[in-house]
Amino acid sequence: MRYPEVGDVLRNISFHLQHGEIAFLTGHSGAGKSTLLKLITIMERCSRGHIFLDGQDLTYAKERHIPYLRRKVGFIFQDYKLLQDRTVFDNVALPLVIAGFGHLEVSRRVRAALDKVGLAGKEKKYPVALSGGEQQRVGIARAVVNKPPLIIADEPTGNLDPELSAEIMGLFEKFQQVGVTVLIASHDISLISQLNHRVLKLDHGQLVSSK
Amino acid sequence: MMKPVQKKYYKKPLKPEIRRTKSAGGNFIDKLHAYRDQHAQALFSSLGRLVASPFTSLMTITVLAIAISLASGFYLLVINLQQVAGNLKASDQISLFLRYEISDSFADKFAETIKRNPNVQQVKLISRKEALEEFKTFSGFGSAIDVMESNPLPIVVQVTPKMTLDDKGSFQHLLESFKQAPEVDIAQVDMQWLERLELILEVARRGATLLSGLLGIGVLFIIGNTIRLELHNRRDEVIIAKLVGATNAFIQRPFLYSGFWIGFISGVAAWFIVTGMMLLLWQSVDKLSRLYGGTFHMLFLSFSETLTLLLISSLLGILGAWGVLVYQLRHTKPV
């Protein structure tokens, strides 16, 4: 990945995530964590090299195919990125509506996803009425409702206290158990060290360890 | 490994895995219903959004309605003028003013000979007395005529030719033959005057078309700008939708419907403005028309013209929105 102003942002990065694997992506600020995540969701394009998602090369994906590729990735944001003027139900339903599910199916899957993240019964609330941890769980429900093979979380616990963070991590482990691959960008070292998962460490745009 | 996704859209979805990639599960009917629901949702949510900010909507729609009513007002003006000209055209007669010394009986004979001309449809003789009566009634100089000792008016033979003014060659030929006749003093057609009127109308028609086109472009840009602002206000929503896999078509849909509603409602408002103004003018036009023998009836927008008005304004709305969306969505990161 290369920005014209600063030269290469990411260099010599090569790793492979297996189906059903959880990995942490870590490194100090500016190491290129977010850029790497942006490449995987095709928010940015890489200038060299290849990225494969579910066997498909993203490097040459045409613009009109990008939406369909993005449906394979559930993205979780640090700032939740919920639609404030829509109910919890509508927020979670968005990926399904976009994918063209009928409303019965939408309703069934949204309820199942909310149930999974422990928000059953809060469908009709608006995001403002929820706590930070609850909003993040709405974000997670939205990411998994479409059953994508890959979940990417960018600092999902950045705004949460340790207890809530542990809860969220527990959720990710639950998804892992059903075969979903999870990649979590985080610089919360204590949280990472508590959990025994693979850690990808970035430093100045290079992958320095991949244990 | 799966095949690259690029090729999938050109093939029929033979394998179930391909179907899963392109969109959601469910059978064809389910998807069709979901698609219809998406459209219905976009249709009503965009209307709801207009209603939710009544002041902004009202301002935009008022401006658009005025622009559209100006354009349709010009159109009505032109078709009404054309109608006037059409009525005048119906009298493409030739008036033969006979020499003053010719007597009534001689004029009768002359009229008979003209009647036998194969190119002549009808001949009407207006005697001196009749001409005087007519002049007194319609000119407004009745009292001035009374002062005169003798009738100064000549006998007039009004000839309606078989051909119309459009058939210039033979019409001119007929006119020339009348001019040569020794009994005739002046042979006059209102052709030149009509031609001039035709030209003036043509200018008016073109001017109205140009102005309507200009106003249409204005409407296009106003709607485009409105949609651009709305897109800007809902930028977060657009980005989130993009990130969870929305196609541009999905994102555009509610905005296109917004454009449609703005255009359509402005069209309806413009119809009311134009019709209202025509009703205000109606009475005075009617009075004027009665002065000229009531040949003129004001034309309002007909049913099909109203439909056209609504269709064009809706289309302008959709087009204005679409142009902006294509440009803006291409420049909204992430792609």
XYZ file of N, CA and C in Angstrom, chain B residues 47-180:
402
model
N -40.738 10.610 0.570
C -41.844 11.551 0.756
C -41.899 12.004 2.206
N -41.714 11.019 3.099
C -41.717 11.322 4.522
C -40.649 12.333 4.891
N -39.478 12.198 4.238
C -38.376 13.105 4.536
C -38.707 14.532 4.082
N -39.408 14.629 2.939
C -39.828 15.960 2.463
C -40.783 16.608 3.462
N -41.706 15.784 3.965
C -42.704 16.303 4.904
C -42.041 16.650 6.232
N -40.996 15.911 6.575
C -40.343 16.110 7.870
C -39.650 17.468 7.957
N -39.223 18.012 6.807
C -38.629 19.357 6.832
C -39.454 20.269 5.929
N -40.660 20.641 6.434
C -41.633 21.321 5.565
C -41.143 22.663 5.036
N -40.379 23.398 5.842
C -39.979 24.736 5.417
C -39.028 24.685 4.229
N -38.008 23.843 4.362
C -37.046 23.683 3.265
C -37.751 23.186 2.012
N -38.587 22.164 2.190
C -39.280 21.582 1.043
C -40.148 22.626 0.361
N -40.852 23.403 1.198
C -41.771 24.399 0.658
C -41.017 25.429 -0.172
N -39.857 25.864 0.339
C -39.083 26.869 -0.397
C -38.632 26.324 -1.742
N -38.059 25.122 -1.710
C -37.580 24.519 -2.963
C -38.720 24.357 -3.947
N -39.818 23.815 -3.443
C -40.932 23.493 -4.336
C -41.551 24.773 -4.897
N -41.597 25.838 -4.072
C -42.149 27.106 -4.572
C -41.316 27.642 -5.729
N -39.997 27.649 -5.540
C -39.114 28.136 -6.601
C -39.320 27.315 -7.879
N -39.339 25.999 -7.700
C -39.500 25.126 -8.867
C -40.858 25.334 -9.521
N -41.889 25.462 -8.681
C -43.243 25.602 -9.220
C -43.347 26.885 -10.042
N -42.702 27.948 -9.562
C -42.744 29.211 -10.312
C -42.040 29.043 -11.653
N -40.879 28.406 -11.618
C -40.147 28.193 -12.869
C -40.966 27.363 -13.851
N -41.565 26.288 -13.340
C -42.342 25.411 -14.223
C -43.587 26.130 -14.726
N -44.216 26.950 -13.833
C -45.439 27.631 -14.273
C -45.116 28.718 -15.299
N -43.925 29.311 -15.180
C -43.513 30.280 -16.203
C -43.422 29.585 -17.560
N -42.764 28.442 -17.559
C -42.597 27.710 -18.818
C -43.949 27.323 -19.403
N -44.840 26.788 -18.552
C -46.127 26.367 -19.096
C -47.010 27.565 -19.403
N -46.788 28.682 -18.688
C -47.498 29.922 -19.005
C -47.157 30.421 -20.400
N -45.857 30.395 -20.720
C -45.429 30.782 -22.069
C -46.090 29.901 -23.123
N -46.111 28.616 -22.798
C -46.714 27.669 -23.733
C -48.178 28.012 -23.985
N -48.892 28.283 -22.881
C -50.315 28.614 -23.020
C -50.511 29.905 -23.809
N -49.639 30.872 -23.550
C -49.712 32.146 -24.258
C -49.606 31.909 -25.758
N -48.609 31.089 -26.128
C -48.387 30.842 -27.548
C -49.565 30.099 -28.175
N -50.065 29.058 -27.489
C -51.160 28.324 -28.146
C -52.423 29.180 -28.208
N -52.599 30.087 -27.256
C -53.756 30.973 -27.334
C -53.622 31.969 -28.479
N -52.398 32.495 -28.648
C -52.157 33.413 -29.772
C -52.350 32.693 -31.101
N -51.885 31.462 -31.122
C -52.038 30.679 -32.351
C -53.504 30.485 -32.682
N -54.288 30.312 -31.632
C -55.721 30.130 -31.843
C -56.344 31.389 -32.451
N -55.903 32.550 -31.943
C -56.377 33.809 -32.497
C -56.030 33.895 -33.976
N -54.764 33.607 -34.271
C -54.300 33.663 -35.645
C -55.054 32.666 -36.513
N -55.355 31.540 -35.928
C -56.102 30.506 -36.659
C -57.458 31.005 -37.077
N -58.129 31.729 -36.171
C -59.438 32.273 -36.495
C -59.354 33.290 -37.617
N -58.290 34.092 -37.583
C -58.123 35.106 -38.624
C -57.877 34.454 -39.966
N -57.151 33.395 -39.918
C -56.756 32.697 -41.128
C -57.977 32.169 -41.893
N -59.025 31.865 -41.127
C -60.208 31.273 -41.749
C -60.777 32.216 -42.831
N -60.463 33.537 -42.721
C -60.987 34.480 -43.714
C -59.895 34.883 -44.696
N -59.402 33.910 -45.455
C -58.389 34.280 -46.439
C -59.088 34.658 -47.749
N -59.975 35.627 -47.607
C -60.733 36.082 -48.775
C -59.984 37.173 -49.505
N -60.400 37.361 -50.728
C -59.882 38.494 -51.498
C -60.992 39.530 -51.578
N -60.653 40.735 -51.210
C -61.654 41.804 -51.331
C -61.370 42.586 -52.611
N -62.411 42.662 -53.497
C -62.250 43.436 -54.727
C -63.045 44.729 -54.555
N -62.296 45.803 -54.455
C -62.976 47.107 -54.353
C -63.197 47.595 -55.790
N -64.463 47.708 -56.170
C -64.767 48.092 -57.567
C -64.619 49.597 -57.722
N -64.432 49.959 -58.980
C -64.322 51.394 -59.275
C -65.584 52.101 -58.831
N -65.429 53.339 -58.399
C -66.538 54.060 -57.793
C -67.691 54.274 -58.760
N -67.333 54.433 -60.061
C -68.382 54.758 -61.029
C -69.233 53.555 -61.432
N -68.825 52.363 -61.006
C -69.577 51.172 -61.418
C -70.887 51.074 -60.645
N -71.974 50.775 -61.414
C -73.297 50.749 -60.782
C -73.565 49.390 -60.149
N -74.636 49.351 -59.323
C -75.003 48.115 -58.626
C -75.283 46.980 -59.597
N -76.034 47.268 -60.686
C -76.432 46.207 -61.618
C -75.199 45.670 -62.338
N -74.299 46.559 -62.653
C -73.081 46.128 -63.329
C -72.227 45.261 -62.398
N -72.214 45.678 -61.134
C -71.474 44.909 -60.131
C -72.034 43.503 -60.005
N -73.380 43.398 -60.042
C -74.041 42.086 -59.992
C -73.524 41.188 -61.088
N -73.477 41.743 -62.282
C -73.027 40.981 -63.452
C -71.580 40.525 -63.256
N -70.778 41.461 -62.759
C -69.367 41.164 -62.550
C -69.210 40.016 -61.552
N -70.025 40.074 -60.497
C -69.983 39.010 -59.488
C -70.330 37.664 -60.112
N -71.326 37.682 -61.009
C -71.737 36.434 -61.678
C -70.586 35.823 -62.463
N -69.859 36.687 -63.209
C -68.740 36.159 -64.005
C -67.669 35.557 -63.103
N -67.461 36.208 -61.974
C -66.443 35.670 -61.060
C -66.866 34.315 -60.530
N -68.147 34.201 -60.237
C -68.667 32.952 -59.685
C -68.388 31.767 -60.608
N -68.343 32.034 -61.903
C -68.117 30.952 -62.877
C -66.654 30.490 -62.922
N -65.756 31.317 -62.329
C -64.348 30.936 -62.286
C -64.196 29.639 -61.476
N -63.552 28.602 -62.048
C -63.452 27.310 -61.352
C -62.650 27.377 -60.051
N -61.837 28.416 -59.898
C -61.020 28.512 -58.680
C -61.736 29.232 -57.539
N -62.934 29.661 -57.806
C -63.650 30.444 -56.798
C -64.719 29.609 -56.127
N -64.733 29.677 -54.792
C -65.695 28.882 -54.048
C -66.975 29.655 -53.808
N -66.789 30.910 -53.436
C -67.955 31.681 -53.014
C -67.736 33.156 -53.343
N -68.819 33.801 -53.655
C -68.711 35.228 -53.946
C -69.790 35.952 -53.159
N -69.379 37.052 -52.517
C -70.377 37.810 -51.777
C -70.275 39.278 -52.198
N -71.418 39.833 -52.555
C -71.431 41.220 -52.992
C -71.881 42.100 -51.826
N -71.090 43.109 -51.537
C -71.478 44.055 -50.497
C -71.762 45.389 -51.178
N -73.036 45.769 -51.122
C -73.411 47.023 -51.796
C -72.910 48.215 -50.991
N -73.005 49.384 -51.595
C -72.538 50.601 -50.919
C -73.251 50.791 -49.583
N -74.550 50.535 -49.595
C -75.369 50.753 -48.412
C -74.952 49.804 -47.277
N -74.823 48.533 -47.666
C -74.420 47.529 -46.678
C -73.054 47.881 -46.090
N -72.144 48.282 -46.981
C -70.791 48.623 -46.535
C -70.834 49.761 -45.522
N -71.713 50.732 -45.824
C -71.835 51.890 -44.939
C -72.353 51.471 -43.562
N -73.385 50.599 -43.587
C -73.966 50.123 -42.323
C -72.909 49.425 -41.474
N -72.175 48.564 -42.149
C -71.142 47.778 -41.457
C -70.086 48.700 -40.876
N -69.721 49.660 -41.678
C -68.681 50.594 -41.254
C -69.123 51.375 -40.034
N -70.389 51.803 -40.082
C -70.934 52.574 -38.961
C -70.915 51.756 -37.675
N -71.300 50.472 -37.794
C -71.420 49.635 -36.610
C -70.047 49.338 -36.001
N -69.064 48.969 -36.844
C -67.836 48.402 -36.302
C -66.667 49.369 -36.176
N -66.700 50.455 -36.929
C -65.493 51.293 -36.922
C -65.463 52.277 -35.780
N -66.638 52.659 -35.312
C -66.654 53.681 -34.272
C -66.610 55.095 -34.842
N -66.612 55.201 -36.189
C -66.631 56.527 -36.830
C -68.017 56.865 -37.378
N -69.029 56.226 -36.830
C -70.389 56.376 -37.345
C -70.817 57.832 -37.513
N -70.535 58.637 -36.476
C -70.987 60.042 -36.525
C -70.251 60.836 -37.600
N -68.980 60.472 -37.819
C -68.201 61.139 -38.864
C -68.806 60.859 -40.225
N -69.290 59.643 -40.439
C -69.905 59.275 -41.709
C -71.191 60.080 -41.925
N -71.950 60.235 -40.824
C -73.227 60.956 -40.926
C -73.041 62.373 -41.471
N -71.878 62.953 -41.142
C -71.617 64.324 -41.591
C -71.504 64.389 -43.108
N -71.001 63.333 -43.710
C -70.751 63.337 -45.156
C -72.053 63.305 -45.937
N -72.034 63.964 -47.063
C -73.263 64.061 -47.847
C -73.544 62.797 -48.623
N -72.529 62.291 -49.280
C -72.750 61.062 -50.049
C -71.919 59.920 -49.475
N -72.294 58.726 -49.850
C -71.601 57.523 -49.376
C -70.267 57.386 -50.106
N -69.191 57.471 -49.397
C -67.885 57.420 -50.065
C -67.399 56.006 -50.347
N -68.142 55.021 -49.871
C -67.618 53.654 -49.958
C -67.915 53.013 -51.307
N -66.971 52.238 -51.832
C -67.197 51.548 -53.103
C -67.917 50.218 -52.884
N -68.364 49.647 -53.962
C -68.943 48.297 -53.890
C -67.797 47.313 -53.705
N -68.043 46.338 -52.841
C -66.990 45.346 -52.598
C -67.501 43.961 -52.981
N -66.661 43.218 -53.700
C -66.972 41.806 -53.976
C -65.994 40.967 -53.169
N -66.567 40.200 -52.253
C -65.697 39.342 -51.441
C -65.631 37.964 -52.072
N -64.411 37.560 -52.444
C -64.222 36.287 -53.132
C -63.516 35.323 -52.192
N -64.119 34.152 -51.988
C -63.411 33.101 -51.237
C -62.856 32.104 -52.237
N -61.545 32.059 -52.370
C -60.968 31.129 -53.345
C -61.047 29.684 -52.862
N -60.931 28.772 -53.811
C -60.973 27.351 -53.436
C -59.676 26.931 -52.745
N -58.555 27.463 -53.238
C -57.286 27.092 -52.625
C -57.059 27.937 -51.382
N -56.137 27.497 -50.542
C -55.821 28.260 -49.338
C -54.602 29.120 -49.620
N -54.261 29.925 -48.611
C -53.111 30.796 -48.730
C -51.809 30.036 -48.935
N -51.802 28.797 -48.418
C -50.574 28.013 -48.509
C -50.209 27.713 -49.960
N -51.274 27.620 -50.788
C -51.040 27.315 -52.202
C -50.720 28.627 -52.916
N -49.523 29.132 -52.651
C -49.208 30.506 -53.012
C -49.290 30.799 -54.511
N -48.764 29.879 -55.316
C -48.673 30.101 -56.768
C -50.008 30.393 -57.407
N -50.957 29.464 -57.229
C -52.245 29.624 -57.894
C -53.062 30.739 -57.255
N -52.842 30.951 -55.954
C -53.539 32.031 -55.266
C -53.140 33.376 -55.863
N -51.827 33.503 -56.036
C -51.288 34.729 -56.617
C -51.825 34.941 -58.035
N -51.904 33.817 -58.768
C -52.390 33.863 -60.141
C -53.821 34.405 -60.216
N -54.641 33.881 -59.312
C -56.043 34.300 -59.242
C -56.135 35.792 -58.918
N -55.301 36.173 -57.929
C -55.292 37.564 -57.500
C -54.913 38.497 -58.663
N -53.903 38.083 -59.416
C -53.453 38.876 -60.567
C -54.578 39.057 -61.589
N -55.301 37.923 -61.845
C -56.384 37.982 -62.844
C -57.468 38.980 -62.419
N -57.718 39.058 -61.075
C -58.709 40.024 -60.586
C -58.206 41.448 -60.769
N -56.918 41.609 -60.525
C -56.342 42.946 -60.621
C -56.440 43.494 -62.041
N -56.311 42.559 -63.042
C -56.363 42.991 -64.436
C -57.766 43.425 -64.869
